[in-house]
PDB file of N, CA and C in Angstrom:
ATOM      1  N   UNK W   1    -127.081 -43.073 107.231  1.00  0.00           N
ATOM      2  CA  UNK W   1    -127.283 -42.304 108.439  1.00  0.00           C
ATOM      3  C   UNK W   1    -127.654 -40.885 108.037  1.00  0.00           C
ATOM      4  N   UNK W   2    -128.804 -40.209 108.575  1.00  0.00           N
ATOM      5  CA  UNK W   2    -129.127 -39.173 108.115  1.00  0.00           C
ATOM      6  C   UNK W   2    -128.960 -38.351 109.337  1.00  0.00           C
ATOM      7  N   UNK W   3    -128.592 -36.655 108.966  1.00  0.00           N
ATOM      8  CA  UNK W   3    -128.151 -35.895 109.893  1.00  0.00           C
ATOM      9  C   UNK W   3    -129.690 -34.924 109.639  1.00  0.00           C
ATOM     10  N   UNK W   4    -129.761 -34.608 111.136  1.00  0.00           N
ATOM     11  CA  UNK W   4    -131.480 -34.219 111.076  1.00  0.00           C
ATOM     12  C   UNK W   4    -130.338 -32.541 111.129  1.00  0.00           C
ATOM     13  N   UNK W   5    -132.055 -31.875 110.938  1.00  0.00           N
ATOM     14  CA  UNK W   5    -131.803 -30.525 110.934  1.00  0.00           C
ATOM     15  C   UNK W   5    -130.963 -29.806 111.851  1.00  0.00           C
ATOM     16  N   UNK W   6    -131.495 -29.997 113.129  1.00  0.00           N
ATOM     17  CA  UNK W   6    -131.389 -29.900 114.424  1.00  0.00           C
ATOM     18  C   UNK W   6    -129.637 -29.677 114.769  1.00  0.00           C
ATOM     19  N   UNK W   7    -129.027 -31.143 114.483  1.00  0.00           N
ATOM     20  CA  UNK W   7    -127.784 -31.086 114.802  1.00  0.00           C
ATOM     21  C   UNK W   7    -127.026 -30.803 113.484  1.00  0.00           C
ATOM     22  N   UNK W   8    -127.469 -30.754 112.142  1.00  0.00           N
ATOM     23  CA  UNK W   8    -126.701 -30.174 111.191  1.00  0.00           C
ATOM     24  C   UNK W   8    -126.447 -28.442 111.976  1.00  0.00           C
ATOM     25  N   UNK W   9    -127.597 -27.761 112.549  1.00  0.00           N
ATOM     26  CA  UNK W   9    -127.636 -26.409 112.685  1.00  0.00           C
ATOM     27  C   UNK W   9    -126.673 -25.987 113.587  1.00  0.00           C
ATOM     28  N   UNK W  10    -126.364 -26.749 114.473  1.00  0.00           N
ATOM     29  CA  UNK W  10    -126.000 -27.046 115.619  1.00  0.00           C
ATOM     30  C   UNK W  10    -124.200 -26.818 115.549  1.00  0.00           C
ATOM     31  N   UNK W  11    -123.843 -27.944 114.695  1.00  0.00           N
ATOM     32  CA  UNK W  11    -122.705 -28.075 113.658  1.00  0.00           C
ATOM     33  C   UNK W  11    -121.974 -27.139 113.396  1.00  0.00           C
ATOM     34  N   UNK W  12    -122.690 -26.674 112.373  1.00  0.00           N
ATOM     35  CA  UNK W  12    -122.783 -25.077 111.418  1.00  0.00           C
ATOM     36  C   UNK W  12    -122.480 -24.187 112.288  1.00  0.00           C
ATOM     37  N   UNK W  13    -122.971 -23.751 113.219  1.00  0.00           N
ATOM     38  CA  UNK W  13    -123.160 -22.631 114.446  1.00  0.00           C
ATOM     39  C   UNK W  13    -121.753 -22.923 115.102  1.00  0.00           C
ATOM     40  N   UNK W  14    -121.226 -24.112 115.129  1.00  0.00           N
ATOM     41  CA  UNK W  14    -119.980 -24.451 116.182  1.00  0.00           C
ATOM     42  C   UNK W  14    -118.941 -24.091 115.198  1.00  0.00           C
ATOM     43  N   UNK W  15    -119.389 -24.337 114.108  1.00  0.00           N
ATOM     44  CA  UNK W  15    -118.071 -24.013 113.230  1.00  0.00           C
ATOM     45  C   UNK W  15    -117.751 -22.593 112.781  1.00  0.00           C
ATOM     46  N   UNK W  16    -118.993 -21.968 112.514  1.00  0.00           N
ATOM     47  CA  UNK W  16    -118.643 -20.584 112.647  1.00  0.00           C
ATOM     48  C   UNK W  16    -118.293 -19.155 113.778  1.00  0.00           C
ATOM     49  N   UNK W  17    -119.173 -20.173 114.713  1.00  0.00           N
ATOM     50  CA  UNK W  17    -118.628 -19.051 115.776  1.00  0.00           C
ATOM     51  C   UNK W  17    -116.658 -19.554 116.342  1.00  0.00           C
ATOM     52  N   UNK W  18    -116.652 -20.756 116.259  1.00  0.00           N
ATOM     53  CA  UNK W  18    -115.229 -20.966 116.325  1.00  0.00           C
ATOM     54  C   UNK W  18    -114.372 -20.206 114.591  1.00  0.00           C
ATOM     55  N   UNK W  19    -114.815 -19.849 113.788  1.00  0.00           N
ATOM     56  CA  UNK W  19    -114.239 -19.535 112.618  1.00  0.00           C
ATOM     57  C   UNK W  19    -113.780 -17.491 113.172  1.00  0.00           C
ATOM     58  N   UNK W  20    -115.181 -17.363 113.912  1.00  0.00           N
ATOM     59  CA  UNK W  20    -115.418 -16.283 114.025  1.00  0.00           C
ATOM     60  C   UNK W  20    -114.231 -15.730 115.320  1.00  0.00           C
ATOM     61  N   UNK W  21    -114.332 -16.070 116.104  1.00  0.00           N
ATOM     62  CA  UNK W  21    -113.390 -16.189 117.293  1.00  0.00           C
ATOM     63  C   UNK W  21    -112.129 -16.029 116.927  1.00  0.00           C
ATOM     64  N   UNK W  22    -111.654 -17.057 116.051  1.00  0.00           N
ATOM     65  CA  UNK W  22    -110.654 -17.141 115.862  1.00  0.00           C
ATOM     66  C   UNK W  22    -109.621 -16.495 115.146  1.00  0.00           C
ATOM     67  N   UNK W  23    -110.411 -15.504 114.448  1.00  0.00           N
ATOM     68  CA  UNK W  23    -110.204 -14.662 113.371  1.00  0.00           C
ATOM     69  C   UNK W  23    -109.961 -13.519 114.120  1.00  0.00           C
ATOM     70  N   UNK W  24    -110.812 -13.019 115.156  1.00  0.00           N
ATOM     71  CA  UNK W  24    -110.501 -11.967 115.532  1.00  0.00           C
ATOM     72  C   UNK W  24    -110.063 -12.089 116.565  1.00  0.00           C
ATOM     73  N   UNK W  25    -109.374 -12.958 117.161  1.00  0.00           N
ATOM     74  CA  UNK W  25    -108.437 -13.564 118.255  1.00  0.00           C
ATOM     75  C   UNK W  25    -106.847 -12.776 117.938  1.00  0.00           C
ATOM     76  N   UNK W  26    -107.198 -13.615 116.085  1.00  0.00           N
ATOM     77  CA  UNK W  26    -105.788 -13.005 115.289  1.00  0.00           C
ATOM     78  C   UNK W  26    -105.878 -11.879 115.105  1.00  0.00           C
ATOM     79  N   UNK W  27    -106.501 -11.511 114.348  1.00  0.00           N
ATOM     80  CA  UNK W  27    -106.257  -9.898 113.861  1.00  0.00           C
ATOM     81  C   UNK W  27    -107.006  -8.741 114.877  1.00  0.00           C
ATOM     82  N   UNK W  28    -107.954  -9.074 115.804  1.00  0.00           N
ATOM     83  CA  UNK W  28    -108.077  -7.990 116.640  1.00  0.00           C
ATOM     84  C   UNK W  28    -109.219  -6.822 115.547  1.00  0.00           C
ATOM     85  N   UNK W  29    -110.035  -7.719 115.006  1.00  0.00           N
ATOM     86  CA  UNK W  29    -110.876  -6.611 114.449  1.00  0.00           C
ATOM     87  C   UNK W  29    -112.014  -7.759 113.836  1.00  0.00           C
ATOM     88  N   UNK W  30    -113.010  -6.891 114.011  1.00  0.00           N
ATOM     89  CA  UNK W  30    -114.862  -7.292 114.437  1.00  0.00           C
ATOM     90  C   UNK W  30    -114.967  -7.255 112.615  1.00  0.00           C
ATOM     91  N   UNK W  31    -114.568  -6.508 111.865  1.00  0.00           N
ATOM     92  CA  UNK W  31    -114.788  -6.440 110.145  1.00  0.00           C
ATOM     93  C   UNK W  31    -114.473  -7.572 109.646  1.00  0.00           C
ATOM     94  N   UNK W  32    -112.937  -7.788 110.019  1.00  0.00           N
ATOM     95  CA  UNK W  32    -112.205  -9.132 109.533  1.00  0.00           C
ATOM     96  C   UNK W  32    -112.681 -10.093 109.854  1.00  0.00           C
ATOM     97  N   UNK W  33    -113.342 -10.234 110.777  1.00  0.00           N
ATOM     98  CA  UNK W  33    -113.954 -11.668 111.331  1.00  0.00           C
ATOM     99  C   UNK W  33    -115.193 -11.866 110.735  1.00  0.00           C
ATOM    100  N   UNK W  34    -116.181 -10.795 110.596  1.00  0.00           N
ATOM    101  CA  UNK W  34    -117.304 -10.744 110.105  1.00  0.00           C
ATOM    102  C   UNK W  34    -117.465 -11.362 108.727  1.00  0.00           C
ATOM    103  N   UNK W  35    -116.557 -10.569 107.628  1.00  0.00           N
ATOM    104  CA  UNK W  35    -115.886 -11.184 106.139  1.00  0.00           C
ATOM    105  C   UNK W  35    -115.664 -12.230 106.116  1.00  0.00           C
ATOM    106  N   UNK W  36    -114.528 -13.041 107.193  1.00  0.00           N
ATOM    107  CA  UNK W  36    -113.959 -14.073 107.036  1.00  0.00           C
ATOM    108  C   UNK W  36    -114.886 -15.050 107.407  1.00  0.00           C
ATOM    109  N   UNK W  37    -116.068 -14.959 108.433  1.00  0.00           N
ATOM    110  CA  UNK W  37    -116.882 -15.771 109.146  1.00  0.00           C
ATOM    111  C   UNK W  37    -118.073 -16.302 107.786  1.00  0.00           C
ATOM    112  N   UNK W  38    -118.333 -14.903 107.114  1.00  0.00           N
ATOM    113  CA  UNK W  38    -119.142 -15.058 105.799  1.00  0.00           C
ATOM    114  C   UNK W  38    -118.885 -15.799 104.706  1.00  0.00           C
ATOM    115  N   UNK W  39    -117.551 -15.762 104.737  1.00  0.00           N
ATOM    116  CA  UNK W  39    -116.737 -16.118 103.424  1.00  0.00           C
ATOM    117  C   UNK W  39    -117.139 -17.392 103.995  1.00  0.00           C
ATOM    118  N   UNK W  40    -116.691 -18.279 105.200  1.00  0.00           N
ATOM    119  CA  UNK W  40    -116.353 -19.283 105.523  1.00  0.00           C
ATOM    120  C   UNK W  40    -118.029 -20.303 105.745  1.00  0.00           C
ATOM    121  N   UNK W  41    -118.944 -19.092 105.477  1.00  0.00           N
ATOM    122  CA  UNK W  41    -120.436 -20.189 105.702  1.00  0.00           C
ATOM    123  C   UNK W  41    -120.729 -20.406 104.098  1.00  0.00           C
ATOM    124  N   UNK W  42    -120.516 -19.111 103.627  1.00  0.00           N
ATOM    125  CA  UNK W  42    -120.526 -19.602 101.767  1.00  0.00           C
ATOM    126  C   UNK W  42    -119.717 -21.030 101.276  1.00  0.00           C
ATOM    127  N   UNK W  43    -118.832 -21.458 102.020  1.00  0.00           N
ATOM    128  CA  UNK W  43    -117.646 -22.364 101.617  1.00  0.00           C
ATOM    129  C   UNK W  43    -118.182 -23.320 101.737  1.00  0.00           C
ATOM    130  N   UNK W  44    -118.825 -23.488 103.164  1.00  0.00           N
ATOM    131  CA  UNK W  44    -119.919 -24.333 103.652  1.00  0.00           C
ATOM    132  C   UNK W  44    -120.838 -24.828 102.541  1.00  0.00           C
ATOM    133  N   UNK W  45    -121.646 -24.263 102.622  1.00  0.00           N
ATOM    134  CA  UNK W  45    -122.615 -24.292 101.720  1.00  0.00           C
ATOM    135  C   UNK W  45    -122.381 -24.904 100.148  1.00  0.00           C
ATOM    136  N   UNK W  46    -121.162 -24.258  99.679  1.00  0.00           N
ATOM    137  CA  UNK W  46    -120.988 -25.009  98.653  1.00  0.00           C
ATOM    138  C   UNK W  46    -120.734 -26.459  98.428  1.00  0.00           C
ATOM    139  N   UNK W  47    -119.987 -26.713  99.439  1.00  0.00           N
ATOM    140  CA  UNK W  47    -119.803 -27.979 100.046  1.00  0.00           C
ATOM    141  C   UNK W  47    -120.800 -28.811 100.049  1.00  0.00           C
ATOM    142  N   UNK W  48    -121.790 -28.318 100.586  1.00  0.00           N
ATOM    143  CA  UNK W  48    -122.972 -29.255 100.611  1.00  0.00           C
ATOM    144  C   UNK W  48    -123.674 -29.679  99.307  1.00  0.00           C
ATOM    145  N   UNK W  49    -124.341 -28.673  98.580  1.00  0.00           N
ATOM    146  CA  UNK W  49    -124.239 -28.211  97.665  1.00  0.00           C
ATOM    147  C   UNK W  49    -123.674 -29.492  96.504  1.00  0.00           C
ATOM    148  N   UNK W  50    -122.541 -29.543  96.657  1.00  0.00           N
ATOM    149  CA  UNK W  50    -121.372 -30.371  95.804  1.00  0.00           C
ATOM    150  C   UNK W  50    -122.081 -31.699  95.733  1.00  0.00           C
ATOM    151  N   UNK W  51    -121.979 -31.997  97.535  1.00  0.00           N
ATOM    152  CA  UNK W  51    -122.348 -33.327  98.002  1.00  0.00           C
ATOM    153  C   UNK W  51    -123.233 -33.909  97.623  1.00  0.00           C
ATOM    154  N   UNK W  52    -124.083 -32.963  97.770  1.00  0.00           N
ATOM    155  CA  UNK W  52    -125.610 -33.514  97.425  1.00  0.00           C
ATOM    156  C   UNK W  52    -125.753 -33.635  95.830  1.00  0.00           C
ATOM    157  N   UNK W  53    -125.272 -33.174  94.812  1.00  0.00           N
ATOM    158  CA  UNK W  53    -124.893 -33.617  93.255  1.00  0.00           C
ATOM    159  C   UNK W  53    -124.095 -34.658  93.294  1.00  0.00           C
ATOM    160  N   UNK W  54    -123.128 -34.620  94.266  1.00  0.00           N
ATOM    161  CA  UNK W  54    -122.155 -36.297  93.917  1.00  0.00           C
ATOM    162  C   UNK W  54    -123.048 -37.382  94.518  1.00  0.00           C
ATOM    163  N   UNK W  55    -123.836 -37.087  95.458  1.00  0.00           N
ATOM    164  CA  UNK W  55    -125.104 -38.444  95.854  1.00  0.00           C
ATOM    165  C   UNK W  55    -126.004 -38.844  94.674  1.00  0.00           C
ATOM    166  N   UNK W  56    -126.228 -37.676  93.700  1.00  0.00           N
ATOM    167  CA  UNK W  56    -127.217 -37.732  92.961  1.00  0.00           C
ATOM    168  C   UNK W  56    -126.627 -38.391  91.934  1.00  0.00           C
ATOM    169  N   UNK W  57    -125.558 -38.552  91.816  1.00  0.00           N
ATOM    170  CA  UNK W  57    -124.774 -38.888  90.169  1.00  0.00           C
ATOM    171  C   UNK W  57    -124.563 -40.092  90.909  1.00  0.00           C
ATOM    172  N   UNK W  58    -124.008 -40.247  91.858  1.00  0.00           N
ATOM    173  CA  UNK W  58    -123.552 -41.373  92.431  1.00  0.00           C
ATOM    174  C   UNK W  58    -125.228 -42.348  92.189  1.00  0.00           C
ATOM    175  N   UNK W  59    -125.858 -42.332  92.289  1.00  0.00           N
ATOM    176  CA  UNK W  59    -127.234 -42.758  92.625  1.00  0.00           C
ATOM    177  C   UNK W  59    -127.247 -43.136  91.102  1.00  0.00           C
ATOM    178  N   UNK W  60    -127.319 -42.428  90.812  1.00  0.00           N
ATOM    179  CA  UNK W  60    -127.784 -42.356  89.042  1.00  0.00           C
ATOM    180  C   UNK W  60    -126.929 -44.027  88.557  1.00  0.00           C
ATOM    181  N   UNK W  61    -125.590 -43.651  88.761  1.00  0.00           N
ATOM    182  CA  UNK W  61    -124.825 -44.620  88.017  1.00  0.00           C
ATOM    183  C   UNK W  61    -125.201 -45.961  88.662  1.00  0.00           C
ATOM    184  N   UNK W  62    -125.479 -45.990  89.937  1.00  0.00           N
ATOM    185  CA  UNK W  62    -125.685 -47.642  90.800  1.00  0.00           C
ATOM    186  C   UNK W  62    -126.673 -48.065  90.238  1.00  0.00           C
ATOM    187  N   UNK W  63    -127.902 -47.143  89.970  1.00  0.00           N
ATOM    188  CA  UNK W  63    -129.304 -47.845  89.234  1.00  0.00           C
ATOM    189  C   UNK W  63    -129.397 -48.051  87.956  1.00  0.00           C
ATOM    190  N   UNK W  64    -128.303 -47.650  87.109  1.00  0.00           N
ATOM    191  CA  UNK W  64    -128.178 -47.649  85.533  1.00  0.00           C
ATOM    192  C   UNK W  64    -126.934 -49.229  85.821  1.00  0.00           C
ATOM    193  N   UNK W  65    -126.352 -48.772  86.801  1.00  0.00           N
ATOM    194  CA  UNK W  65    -125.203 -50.578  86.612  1.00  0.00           C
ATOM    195  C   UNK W  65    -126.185 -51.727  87.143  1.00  0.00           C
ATOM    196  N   UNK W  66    -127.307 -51.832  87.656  1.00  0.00           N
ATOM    197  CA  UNK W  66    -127.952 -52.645  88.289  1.00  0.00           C
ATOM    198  C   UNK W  66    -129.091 -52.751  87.038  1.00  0.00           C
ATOM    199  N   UNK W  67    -129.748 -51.732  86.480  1.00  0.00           N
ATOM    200  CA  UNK W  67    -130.197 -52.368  85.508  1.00  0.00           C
ATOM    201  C   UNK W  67    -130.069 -53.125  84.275  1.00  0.00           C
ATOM    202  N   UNK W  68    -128.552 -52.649  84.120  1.00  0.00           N
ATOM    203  CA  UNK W  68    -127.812 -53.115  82.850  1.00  0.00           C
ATOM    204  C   UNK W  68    -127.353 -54.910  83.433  1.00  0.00           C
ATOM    205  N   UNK W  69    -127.204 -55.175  84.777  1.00  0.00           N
ATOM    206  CA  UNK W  69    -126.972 -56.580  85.135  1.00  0.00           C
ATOM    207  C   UNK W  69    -128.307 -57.397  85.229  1.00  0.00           C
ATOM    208  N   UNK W  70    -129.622 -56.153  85.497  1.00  0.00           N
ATOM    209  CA  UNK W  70    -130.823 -57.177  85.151  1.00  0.00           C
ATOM    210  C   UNK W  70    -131.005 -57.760  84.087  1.00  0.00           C
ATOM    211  N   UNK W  71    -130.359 -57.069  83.035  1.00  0.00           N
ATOM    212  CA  UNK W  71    -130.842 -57.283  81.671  1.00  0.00           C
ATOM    213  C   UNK W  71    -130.204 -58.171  81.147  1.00  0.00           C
ATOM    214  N   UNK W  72    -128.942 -58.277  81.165  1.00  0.00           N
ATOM    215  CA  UNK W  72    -128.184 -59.226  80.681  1.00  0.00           C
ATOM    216  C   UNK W  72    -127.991 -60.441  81.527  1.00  0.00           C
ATOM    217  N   UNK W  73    -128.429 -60.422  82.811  1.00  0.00           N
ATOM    218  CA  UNK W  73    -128.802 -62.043  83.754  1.00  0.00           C
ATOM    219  C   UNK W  73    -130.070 -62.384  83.253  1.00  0.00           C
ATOM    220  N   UNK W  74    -131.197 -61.574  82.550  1.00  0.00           N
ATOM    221  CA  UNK W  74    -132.608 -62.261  82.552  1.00  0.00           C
ATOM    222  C   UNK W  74    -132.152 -62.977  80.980  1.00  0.00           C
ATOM    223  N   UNK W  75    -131.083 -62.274  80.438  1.00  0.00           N
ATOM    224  CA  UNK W  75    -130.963 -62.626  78.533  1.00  0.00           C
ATOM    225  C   UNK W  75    -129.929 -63.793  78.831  1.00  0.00           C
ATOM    226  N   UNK W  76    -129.523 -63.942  79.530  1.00  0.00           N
ATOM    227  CA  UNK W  76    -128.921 -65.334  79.752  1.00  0.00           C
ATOM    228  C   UNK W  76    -129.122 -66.566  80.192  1.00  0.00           C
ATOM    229  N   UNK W  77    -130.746 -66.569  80.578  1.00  0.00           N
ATOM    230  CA  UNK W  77    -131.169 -67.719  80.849  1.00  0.00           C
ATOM    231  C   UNK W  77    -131.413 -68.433  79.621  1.00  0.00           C
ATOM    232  N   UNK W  78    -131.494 -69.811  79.964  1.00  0.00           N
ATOM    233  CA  UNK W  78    -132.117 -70.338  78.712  1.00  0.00           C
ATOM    234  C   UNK W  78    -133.640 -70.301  78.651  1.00  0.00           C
ATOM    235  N   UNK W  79    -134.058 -70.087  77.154  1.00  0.00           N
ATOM    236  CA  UNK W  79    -135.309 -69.730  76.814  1.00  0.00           C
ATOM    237  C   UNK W  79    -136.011 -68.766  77.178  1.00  0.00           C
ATOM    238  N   UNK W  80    -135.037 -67.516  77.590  1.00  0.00           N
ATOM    239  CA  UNK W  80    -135.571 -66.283  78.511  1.00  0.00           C
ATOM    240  C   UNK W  80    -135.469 -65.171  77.009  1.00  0.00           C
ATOM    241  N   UNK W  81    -136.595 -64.723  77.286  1.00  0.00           N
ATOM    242  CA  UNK W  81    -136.501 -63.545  75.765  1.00  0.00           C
ATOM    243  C   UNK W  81    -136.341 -62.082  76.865  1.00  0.00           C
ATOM    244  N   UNK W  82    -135.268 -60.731  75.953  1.00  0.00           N
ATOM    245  CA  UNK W  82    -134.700 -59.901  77.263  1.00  0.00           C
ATOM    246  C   UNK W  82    -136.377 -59.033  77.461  1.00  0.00           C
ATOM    247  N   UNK W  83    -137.161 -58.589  78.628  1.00  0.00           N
ATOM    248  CA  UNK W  83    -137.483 -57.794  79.110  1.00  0.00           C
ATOM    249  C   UNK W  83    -138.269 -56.687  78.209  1.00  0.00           C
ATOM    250  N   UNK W  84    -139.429 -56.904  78.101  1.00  0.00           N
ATOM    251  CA  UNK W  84    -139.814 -55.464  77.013  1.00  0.00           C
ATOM    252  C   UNK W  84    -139.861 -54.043  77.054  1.00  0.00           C
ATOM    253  N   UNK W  85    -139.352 -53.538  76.144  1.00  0.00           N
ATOM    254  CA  UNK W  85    -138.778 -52.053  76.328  1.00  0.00           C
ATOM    255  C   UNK W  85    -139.557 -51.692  77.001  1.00  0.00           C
ATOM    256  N   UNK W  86    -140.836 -51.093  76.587  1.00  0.00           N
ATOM    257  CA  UNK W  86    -141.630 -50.335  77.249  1.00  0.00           C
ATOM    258  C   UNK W  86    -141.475 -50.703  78.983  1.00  0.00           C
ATOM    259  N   UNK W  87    -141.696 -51.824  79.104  1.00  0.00           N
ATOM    260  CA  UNK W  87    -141.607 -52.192  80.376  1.00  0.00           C
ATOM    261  C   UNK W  87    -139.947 -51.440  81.852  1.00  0.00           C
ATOM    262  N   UNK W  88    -139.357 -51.388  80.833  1.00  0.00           N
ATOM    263  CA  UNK W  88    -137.991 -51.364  81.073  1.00  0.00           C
ATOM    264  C   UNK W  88    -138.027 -49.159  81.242  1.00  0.00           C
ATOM    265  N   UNK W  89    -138.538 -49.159  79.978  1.00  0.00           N
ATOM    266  CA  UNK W  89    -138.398 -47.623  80.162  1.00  0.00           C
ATOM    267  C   UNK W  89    -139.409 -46.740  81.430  1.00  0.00           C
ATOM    268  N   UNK W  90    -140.490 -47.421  81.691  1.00  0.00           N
ATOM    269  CA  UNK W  90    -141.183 -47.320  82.902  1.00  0.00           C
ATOM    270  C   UNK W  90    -140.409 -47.426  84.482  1.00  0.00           C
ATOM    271  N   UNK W  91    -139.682 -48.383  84.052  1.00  0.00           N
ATOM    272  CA  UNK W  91    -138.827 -49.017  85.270  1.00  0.00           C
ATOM    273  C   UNK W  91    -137.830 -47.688  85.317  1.00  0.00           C
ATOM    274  N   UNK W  92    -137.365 -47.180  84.544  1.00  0.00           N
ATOM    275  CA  UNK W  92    -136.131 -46.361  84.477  1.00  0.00           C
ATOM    276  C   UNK W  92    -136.788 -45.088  84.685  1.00  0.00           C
ATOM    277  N   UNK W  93    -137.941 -44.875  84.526  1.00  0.00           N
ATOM    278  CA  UNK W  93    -138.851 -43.228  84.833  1.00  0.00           C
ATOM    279  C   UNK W  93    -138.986 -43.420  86.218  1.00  0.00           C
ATOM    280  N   UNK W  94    -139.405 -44.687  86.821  1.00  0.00           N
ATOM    281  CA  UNK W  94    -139.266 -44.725  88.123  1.00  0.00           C
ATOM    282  C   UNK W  94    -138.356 -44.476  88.792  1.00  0.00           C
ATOM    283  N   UNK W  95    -137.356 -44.576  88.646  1.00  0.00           N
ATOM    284  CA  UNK W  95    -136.104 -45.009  89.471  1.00  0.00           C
ATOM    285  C   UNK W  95    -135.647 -43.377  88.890  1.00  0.00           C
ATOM    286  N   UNK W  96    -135.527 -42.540  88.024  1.00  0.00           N
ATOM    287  CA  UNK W  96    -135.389 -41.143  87.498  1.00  0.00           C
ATOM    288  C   UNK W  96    -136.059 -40.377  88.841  1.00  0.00           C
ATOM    289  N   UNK W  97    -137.337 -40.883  88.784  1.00  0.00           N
ATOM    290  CA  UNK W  97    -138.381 -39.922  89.808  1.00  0.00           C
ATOM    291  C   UNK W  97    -137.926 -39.736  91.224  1.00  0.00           C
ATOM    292  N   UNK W  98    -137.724 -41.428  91.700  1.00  0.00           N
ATOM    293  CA  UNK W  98    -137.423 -41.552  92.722  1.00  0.00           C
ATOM    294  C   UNK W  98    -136.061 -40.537  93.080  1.00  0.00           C
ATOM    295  N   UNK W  99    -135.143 -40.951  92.297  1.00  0.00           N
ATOM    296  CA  UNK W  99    -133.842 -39.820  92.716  1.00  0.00           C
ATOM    297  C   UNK W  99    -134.106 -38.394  92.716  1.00  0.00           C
ATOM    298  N   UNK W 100    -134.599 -37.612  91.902  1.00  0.00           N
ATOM    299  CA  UNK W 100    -135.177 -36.743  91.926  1.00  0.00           C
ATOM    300  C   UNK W 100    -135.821 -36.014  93.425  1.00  0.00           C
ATOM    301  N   UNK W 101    -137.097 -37.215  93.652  1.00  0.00           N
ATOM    302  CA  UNK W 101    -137.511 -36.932  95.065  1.00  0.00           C
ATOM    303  C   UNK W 101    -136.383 -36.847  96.456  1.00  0.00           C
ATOM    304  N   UNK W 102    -135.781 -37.506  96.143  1.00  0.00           N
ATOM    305  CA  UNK W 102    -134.069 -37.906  97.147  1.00  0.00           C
ATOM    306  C   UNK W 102    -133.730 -36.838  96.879  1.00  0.00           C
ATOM    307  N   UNK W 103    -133.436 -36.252  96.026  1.00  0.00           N
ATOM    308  CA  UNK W 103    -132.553 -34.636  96.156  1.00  0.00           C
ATOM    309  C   UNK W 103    -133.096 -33.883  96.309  1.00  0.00           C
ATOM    310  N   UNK W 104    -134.639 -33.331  96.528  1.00  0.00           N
ATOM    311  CA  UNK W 104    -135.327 -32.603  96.194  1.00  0.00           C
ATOM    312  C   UNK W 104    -135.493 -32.816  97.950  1.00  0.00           C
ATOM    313  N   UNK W 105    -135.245 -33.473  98.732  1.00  0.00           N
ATOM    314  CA  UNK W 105    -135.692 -34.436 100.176  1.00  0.00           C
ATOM    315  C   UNK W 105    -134.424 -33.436 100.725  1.00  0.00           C
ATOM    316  N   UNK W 106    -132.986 -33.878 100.186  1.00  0.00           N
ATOM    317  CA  UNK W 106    -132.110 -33.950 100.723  1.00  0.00           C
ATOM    318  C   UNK W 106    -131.881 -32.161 100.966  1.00  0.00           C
ATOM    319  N   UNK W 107    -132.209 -31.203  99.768  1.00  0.00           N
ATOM    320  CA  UNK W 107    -132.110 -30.082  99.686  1.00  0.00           C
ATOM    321  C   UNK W 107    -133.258 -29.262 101.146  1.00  0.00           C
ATOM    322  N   UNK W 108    -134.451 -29.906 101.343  1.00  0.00           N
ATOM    323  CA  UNK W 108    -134.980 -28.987 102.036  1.00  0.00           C
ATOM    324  C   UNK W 108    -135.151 -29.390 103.732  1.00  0.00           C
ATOM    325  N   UNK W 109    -135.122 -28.772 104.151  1.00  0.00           N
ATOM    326  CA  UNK W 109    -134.993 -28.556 106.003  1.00  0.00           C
ATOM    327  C   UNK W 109    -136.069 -29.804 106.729  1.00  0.00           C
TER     328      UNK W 109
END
């Protein structure tokens, strides 16, 4: 499920102006809230940030465990010789690229 721009922004905006509010609800001052509202979109951000590297690693490892089960189901047939490198290392530049493009997707608006 992908979250479009639109309502990610949307999100973001609800969470900070409630961050913002709330801050100076408590303490009664426009500085403190301002700091704390900033602090609290940086936090954000890192967050995402994070996410989007744990998709990418996450990604990484599913297509490296899926190729390692191609290889050893095609070497277990009988009379099956395994897969030729070259062939294999093509396959793996692909699937490199492709993730690449996915984060490179996921990072911009």
């Amino acid at each position: 499920m992908a979250l479009s721009l639109k309502t990610f922004c949307r999100v973001m905006g609800l969470v900070l102006c409630g961050n913002a509010l709330i801050v100076y609800f408590a303490s009664h001052s426009i500085g403190t809230a301002v700091v704390t509202t900033l602090a609290c979109s940086l936090l954000l951000q890192l967050a995402y940030f994070a996410s989007v590297l744990f998709l990418i690693w996450r990604s990484g490892c599913v297509s490296r465990a899926g190729q390692m089960a191609e290889h050893f189901g095609s070497c277990k047939e009988v009379g099956s010789e395994p897969p030729d490198l070259d062939e294999a290392t093509y396959e793996s530049a692909d699937l490199l690229q492709r993730d690449q493009m996915l984060a490179i997707s996921l990072l911009l608006p």
